[in-house]
PDB file of C-alpha atoms in Angstrom:
ATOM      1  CA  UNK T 333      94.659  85.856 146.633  1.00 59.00           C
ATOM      2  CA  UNK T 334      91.239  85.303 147.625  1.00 63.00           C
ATOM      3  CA  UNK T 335      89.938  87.151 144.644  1.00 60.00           C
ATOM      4  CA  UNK T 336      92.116  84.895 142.057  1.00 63.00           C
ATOM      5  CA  UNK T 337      91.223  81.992 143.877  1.00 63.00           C
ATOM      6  CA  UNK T 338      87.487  82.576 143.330  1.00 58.00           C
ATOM      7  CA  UNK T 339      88.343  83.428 139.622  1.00 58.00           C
ATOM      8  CA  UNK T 340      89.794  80.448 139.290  1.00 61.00           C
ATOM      9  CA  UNK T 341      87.258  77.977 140.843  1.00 59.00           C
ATOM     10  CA  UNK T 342      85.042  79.966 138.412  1.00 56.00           C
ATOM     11  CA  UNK T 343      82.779  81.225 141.586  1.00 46.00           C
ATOM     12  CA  UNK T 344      82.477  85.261 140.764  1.00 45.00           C
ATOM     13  CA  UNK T 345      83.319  85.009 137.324  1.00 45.00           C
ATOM     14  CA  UNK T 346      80.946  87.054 134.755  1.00 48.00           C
ATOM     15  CA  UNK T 347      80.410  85.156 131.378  1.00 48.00           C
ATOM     16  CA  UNK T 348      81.462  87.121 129.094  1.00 46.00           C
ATOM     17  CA  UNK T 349      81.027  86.819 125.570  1.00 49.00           C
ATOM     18  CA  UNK T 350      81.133  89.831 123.497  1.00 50.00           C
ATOM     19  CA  UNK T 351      84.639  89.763 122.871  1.00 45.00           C
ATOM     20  CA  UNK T 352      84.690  86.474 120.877  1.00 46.00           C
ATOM     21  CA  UNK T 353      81.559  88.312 119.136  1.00 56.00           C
ATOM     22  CA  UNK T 354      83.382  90.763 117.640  1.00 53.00           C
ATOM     23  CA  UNK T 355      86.398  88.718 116.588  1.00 51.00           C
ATOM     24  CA  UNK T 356      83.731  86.864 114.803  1.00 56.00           C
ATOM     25  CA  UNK T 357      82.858  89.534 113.890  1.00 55.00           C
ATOM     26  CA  UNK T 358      85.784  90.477 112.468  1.00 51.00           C
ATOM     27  CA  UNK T 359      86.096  86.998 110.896  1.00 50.00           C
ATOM     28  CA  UNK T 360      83.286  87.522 109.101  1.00 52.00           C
ATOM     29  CA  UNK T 361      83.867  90.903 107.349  1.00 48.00           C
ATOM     30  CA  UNK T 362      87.297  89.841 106.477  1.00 44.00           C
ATOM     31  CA  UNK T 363      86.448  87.010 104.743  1.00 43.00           C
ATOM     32  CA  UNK T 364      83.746  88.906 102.802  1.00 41.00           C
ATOM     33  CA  UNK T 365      86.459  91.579 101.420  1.00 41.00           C
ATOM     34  CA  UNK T 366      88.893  88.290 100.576  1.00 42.00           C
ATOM     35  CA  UNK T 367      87.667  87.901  97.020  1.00 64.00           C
ATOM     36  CA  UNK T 368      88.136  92.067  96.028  1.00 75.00           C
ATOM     37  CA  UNK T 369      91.300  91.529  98.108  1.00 80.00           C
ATOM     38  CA  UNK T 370      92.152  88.436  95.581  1.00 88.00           C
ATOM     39  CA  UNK T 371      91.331  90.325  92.512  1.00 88.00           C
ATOM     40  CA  UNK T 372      93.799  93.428  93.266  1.00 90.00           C
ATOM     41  CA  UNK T 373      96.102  90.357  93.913  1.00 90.00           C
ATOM     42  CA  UNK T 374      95.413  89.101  91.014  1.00 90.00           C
ATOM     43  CA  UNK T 375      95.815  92.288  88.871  1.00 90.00           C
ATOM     44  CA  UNK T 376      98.903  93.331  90.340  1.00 91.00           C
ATOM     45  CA  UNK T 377     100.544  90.189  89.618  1.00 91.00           C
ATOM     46  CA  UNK T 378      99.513  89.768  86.281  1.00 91.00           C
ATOM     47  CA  UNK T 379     100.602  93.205  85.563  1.00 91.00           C
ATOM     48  CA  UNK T 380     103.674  92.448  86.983  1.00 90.00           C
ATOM     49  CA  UNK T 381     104.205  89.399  84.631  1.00 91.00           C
ATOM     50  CA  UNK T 382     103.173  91.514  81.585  1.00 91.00           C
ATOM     51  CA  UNK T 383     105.944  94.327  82.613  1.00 92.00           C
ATOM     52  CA  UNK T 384     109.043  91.478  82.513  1.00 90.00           C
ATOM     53  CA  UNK T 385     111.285  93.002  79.651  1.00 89.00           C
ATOM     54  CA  UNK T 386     112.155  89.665  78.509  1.00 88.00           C
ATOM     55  CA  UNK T 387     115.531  90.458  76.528  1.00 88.00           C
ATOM     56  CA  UNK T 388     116.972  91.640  79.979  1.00 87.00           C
ATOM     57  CA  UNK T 389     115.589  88.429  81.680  1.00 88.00           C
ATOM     58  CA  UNK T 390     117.092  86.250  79.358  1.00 88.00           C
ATOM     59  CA  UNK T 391     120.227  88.029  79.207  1.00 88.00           C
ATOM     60  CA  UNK T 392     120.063  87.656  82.628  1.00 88.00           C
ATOM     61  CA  UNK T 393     119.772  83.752  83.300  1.00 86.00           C
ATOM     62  CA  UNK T 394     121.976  81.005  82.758  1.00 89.00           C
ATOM     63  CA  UNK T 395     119.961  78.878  80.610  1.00 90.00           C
ATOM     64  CA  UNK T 396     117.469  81.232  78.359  1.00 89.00           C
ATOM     65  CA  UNK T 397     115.716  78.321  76.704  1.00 90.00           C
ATOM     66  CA  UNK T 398     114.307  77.175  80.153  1.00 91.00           C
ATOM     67  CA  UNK T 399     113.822  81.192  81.592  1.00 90.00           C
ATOM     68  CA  UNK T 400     111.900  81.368  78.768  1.00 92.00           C
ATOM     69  CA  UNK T 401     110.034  78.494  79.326  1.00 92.00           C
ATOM     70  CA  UNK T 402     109.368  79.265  82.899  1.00 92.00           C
ATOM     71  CA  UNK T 403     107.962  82.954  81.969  1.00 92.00           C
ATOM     72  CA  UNK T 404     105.766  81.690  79.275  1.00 93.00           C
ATOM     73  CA  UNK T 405     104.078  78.959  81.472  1.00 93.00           C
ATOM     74  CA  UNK T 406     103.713  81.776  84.042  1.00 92.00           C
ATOM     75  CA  UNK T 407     102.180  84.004  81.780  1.00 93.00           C
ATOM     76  CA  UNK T 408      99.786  81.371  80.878  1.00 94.00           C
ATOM     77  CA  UNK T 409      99.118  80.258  84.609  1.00 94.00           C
ATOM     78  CA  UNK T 410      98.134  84.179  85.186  1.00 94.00           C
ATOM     79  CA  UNK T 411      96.104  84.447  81.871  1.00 95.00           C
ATOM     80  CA  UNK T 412      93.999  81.151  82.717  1.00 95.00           C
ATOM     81  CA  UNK T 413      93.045  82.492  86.567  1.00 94.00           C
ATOM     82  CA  UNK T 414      92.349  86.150  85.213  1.00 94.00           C
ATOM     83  CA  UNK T 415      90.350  84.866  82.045  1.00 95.00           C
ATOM     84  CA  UNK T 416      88.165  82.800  84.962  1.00 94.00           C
ATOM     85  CA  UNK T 417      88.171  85.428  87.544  1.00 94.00           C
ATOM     86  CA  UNK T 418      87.320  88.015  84.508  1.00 93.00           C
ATOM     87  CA  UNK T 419      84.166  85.394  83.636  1.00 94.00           C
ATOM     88  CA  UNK T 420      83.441  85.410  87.690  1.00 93.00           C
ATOM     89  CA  UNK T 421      83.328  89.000  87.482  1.00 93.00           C
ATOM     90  CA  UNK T 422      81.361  89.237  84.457  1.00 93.00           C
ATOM     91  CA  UNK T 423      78.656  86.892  86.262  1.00 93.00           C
ATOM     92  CA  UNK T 424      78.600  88.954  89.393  1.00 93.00           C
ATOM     93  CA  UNK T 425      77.818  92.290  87.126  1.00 92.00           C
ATOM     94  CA  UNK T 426      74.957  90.701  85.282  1.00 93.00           C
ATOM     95  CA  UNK T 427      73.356  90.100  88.770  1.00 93.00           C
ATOM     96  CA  UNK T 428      73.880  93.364  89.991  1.00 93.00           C
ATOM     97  CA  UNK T 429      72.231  94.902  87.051  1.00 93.00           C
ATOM     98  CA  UNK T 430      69.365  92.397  87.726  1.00 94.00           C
ATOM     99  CA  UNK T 431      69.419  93.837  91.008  1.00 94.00           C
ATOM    100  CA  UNK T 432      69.629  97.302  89.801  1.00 94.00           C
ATOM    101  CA  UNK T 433      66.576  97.583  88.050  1.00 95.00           C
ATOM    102  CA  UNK T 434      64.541  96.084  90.848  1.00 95.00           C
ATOM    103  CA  UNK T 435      65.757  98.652  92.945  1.00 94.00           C
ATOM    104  CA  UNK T 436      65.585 101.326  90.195  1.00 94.00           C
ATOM    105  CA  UNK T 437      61.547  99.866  89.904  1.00 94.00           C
ATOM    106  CA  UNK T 438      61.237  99.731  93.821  1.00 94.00           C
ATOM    107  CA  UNK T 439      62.484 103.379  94.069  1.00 93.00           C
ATOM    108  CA  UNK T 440      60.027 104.966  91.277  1.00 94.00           C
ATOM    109  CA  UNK T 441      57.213 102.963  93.241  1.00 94.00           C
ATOM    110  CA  UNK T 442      57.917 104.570  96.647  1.00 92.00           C
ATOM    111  CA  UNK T 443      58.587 107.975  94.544  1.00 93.00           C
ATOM    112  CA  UNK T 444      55.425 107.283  92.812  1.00 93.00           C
ATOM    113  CA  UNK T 445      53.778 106.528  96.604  1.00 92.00           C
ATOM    114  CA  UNK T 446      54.956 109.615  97.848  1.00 90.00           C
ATOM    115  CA  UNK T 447      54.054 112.159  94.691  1.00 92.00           C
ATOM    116  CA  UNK T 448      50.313 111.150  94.671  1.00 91.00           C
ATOM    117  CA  UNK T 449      50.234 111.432  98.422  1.00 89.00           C
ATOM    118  CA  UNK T 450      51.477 114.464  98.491  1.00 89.00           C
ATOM    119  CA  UNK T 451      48.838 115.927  95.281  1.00 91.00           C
ATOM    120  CA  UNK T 452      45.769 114.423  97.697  1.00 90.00           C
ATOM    121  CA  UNK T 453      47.206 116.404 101.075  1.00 89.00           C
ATOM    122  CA  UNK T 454      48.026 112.714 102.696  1.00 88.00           C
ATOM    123  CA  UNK T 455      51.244 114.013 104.286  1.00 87.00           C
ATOM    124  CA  UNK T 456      51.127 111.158 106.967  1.00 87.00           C
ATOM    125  CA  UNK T 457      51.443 108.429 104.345  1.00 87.00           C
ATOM    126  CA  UNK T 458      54.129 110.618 102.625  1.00 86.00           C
ATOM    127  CA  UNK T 459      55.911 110.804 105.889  1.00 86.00           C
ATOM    128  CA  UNK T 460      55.679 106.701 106.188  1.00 87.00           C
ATOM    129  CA  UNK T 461      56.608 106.235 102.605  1.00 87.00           C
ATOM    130  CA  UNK T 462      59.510 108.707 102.690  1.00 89.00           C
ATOM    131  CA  UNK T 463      61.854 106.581 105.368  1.00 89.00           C
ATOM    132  CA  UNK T 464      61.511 103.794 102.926  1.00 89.00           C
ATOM    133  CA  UNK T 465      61.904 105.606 100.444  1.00 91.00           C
ATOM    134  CA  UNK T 466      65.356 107.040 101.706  1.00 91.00           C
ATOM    135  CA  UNK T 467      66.355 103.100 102.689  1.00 91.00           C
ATOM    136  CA  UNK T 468      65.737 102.109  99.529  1.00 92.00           C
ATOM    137  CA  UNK T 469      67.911 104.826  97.479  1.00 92.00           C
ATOM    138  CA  UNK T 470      70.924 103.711  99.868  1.00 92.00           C
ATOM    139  CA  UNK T 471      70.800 100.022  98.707  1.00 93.00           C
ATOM    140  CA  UNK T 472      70.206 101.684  95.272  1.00 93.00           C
ATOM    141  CA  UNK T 473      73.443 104.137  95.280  1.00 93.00           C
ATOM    142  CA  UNK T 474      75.413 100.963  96.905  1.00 93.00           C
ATOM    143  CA  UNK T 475      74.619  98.432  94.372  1.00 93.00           C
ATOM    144  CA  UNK T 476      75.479 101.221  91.484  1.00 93.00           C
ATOM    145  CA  UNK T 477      78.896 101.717  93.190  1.00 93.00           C
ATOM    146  CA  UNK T 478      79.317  97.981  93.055  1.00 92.00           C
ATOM    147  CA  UNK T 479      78.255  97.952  89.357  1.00 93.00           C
ATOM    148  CA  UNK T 480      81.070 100.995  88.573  1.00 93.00           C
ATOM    149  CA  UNK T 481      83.900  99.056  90.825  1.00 92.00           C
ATOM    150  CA  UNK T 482      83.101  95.381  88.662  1.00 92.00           C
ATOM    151  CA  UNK T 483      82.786  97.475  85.225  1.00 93.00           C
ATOM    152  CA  UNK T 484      86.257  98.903  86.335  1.00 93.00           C
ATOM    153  CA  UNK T 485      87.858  95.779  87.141  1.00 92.00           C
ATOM    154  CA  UNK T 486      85.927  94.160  83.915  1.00 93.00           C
ATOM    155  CA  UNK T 487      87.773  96.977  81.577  1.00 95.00           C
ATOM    156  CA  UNK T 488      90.853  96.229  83.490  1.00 94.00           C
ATOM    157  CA  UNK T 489      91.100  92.964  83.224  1.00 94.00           C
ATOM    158  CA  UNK T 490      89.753  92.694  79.147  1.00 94.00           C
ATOM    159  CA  UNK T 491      92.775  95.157  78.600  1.00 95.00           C
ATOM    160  CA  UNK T 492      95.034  93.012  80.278  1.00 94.00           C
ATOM    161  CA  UNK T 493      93.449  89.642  78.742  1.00 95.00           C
ATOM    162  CA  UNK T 494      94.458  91.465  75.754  1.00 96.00           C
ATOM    163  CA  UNK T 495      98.148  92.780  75.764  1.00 95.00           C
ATOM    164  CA  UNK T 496      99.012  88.842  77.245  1.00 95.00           C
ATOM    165  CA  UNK T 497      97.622  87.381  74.070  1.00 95.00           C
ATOM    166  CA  UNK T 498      98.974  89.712  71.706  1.00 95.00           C
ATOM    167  CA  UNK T 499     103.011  88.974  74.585  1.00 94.00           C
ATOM    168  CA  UNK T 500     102.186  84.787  74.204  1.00 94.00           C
ATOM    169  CA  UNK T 501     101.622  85.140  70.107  1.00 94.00           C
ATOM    170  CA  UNK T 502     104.682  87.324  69.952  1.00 91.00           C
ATOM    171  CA  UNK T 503     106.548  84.915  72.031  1.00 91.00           C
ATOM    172  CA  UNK T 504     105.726  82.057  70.339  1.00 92.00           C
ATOM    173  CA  UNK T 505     106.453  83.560  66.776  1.00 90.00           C
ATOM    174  CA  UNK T 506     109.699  84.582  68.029  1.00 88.00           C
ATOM    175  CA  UNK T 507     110.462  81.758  70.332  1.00 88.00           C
ATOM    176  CA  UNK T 508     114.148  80.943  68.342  1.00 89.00           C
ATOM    177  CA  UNK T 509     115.284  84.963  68.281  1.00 87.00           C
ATOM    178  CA  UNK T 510     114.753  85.659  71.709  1.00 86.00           C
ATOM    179  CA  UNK T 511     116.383  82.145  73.075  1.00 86.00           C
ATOM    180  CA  UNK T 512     119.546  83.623  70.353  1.00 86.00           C
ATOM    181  CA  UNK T 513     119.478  86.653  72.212  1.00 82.00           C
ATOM    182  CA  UNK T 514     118.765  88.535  68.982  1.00 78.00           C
ATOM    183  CA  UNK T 515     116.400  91.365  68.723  1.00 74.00           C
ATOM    184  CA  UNK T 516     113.694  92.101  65.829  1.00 66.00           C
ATOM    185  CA  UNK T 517     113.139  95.104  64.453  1.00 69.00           C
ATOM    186  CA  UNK T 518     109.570  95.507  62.455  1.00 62.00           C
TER     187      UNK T 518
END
């Protein structure tokens, strides 16, 4: 009792804050994966609207002029965002490879560093230079796995871009036969 009391009056009581550091923590690593976490998102649903086999939706609803109508504004919803996100994407890669090369440059320089230190017999300035040198090819090898994940998702999302334009043109050129429930055969 006595203990609890003193708790409570705050007499005894040991700040402590680490806790709410690491759910900040926490906080703030989550909300740096939300936009990769938003782009799978993205991806799977607009893969998911480009696998609808419309004959067996219509077929399936009650009123296939307005199913129809619903599925081709979603299709153009889902275009719109991955056509932006695509652009986003594109942006993001064209600074990595900015920031590629001045790694690529800052590496050759330390490499360069290191190779004439070593050819005059100056291993203490090789042994200084090589710790940097080792820093340096870690941001290097993350930024080109960054470059291969957004050249993925790029390729990804331009073959996607590109099977929903060829679905809406189809769609619209054959808006009367599918709301008939007839099928064409080229």
């Amino acid at each position: 009792g006595v203990f609890i009391g003193l708790y409570l009056a705050g007499r005894g009581a040991i700040p402590v804050g680490t806790a709410l550091d690491g759910i900040d923590a926490q906080t703030k690593i989550a909300k740096n994966d939300i936009p990769l976490d938003e782009t799978y998102s993205l991806l799977e649903t607009f893969g998911t609207v480009l696998q609808v086999d419309i004959p067996d939706m219509l077929n399936r609803s009650e009123n296939r002029a307005d199913t129809l109508n619903q599925y081709t504004t979603a299709l153009v919803n889902v275009t719109e965002r991955s056509k932006q996100r695509s652009q986003e994407i594109q942006n993001e890669f064209d600074a990595l490879k900015t920031k590629q090369r001045e790694q690529d440059s800052q590496v050759s320089g330390i490499q360069r560093i290191i190779s004439a230190a070593l050819r005059a017999k100056d291993y203490a300035t090789a042994g200084e230079n090589q710790q940097a040198l080792s820093a340096a090819q870690a941001e290097q090898a993350q930024t080109q796995n960054q470059v291969k994940q957004l050249l993925e998702l790029q390729k990804t999302f331009t073959q996607l871009l590109d099977i929903a334009a060829k679905r809406q043109d189809a769609i619209e050129k054959n808006r009367e036969v599918l709301v008939a429930g007839l099928k064409v055969v080229d």
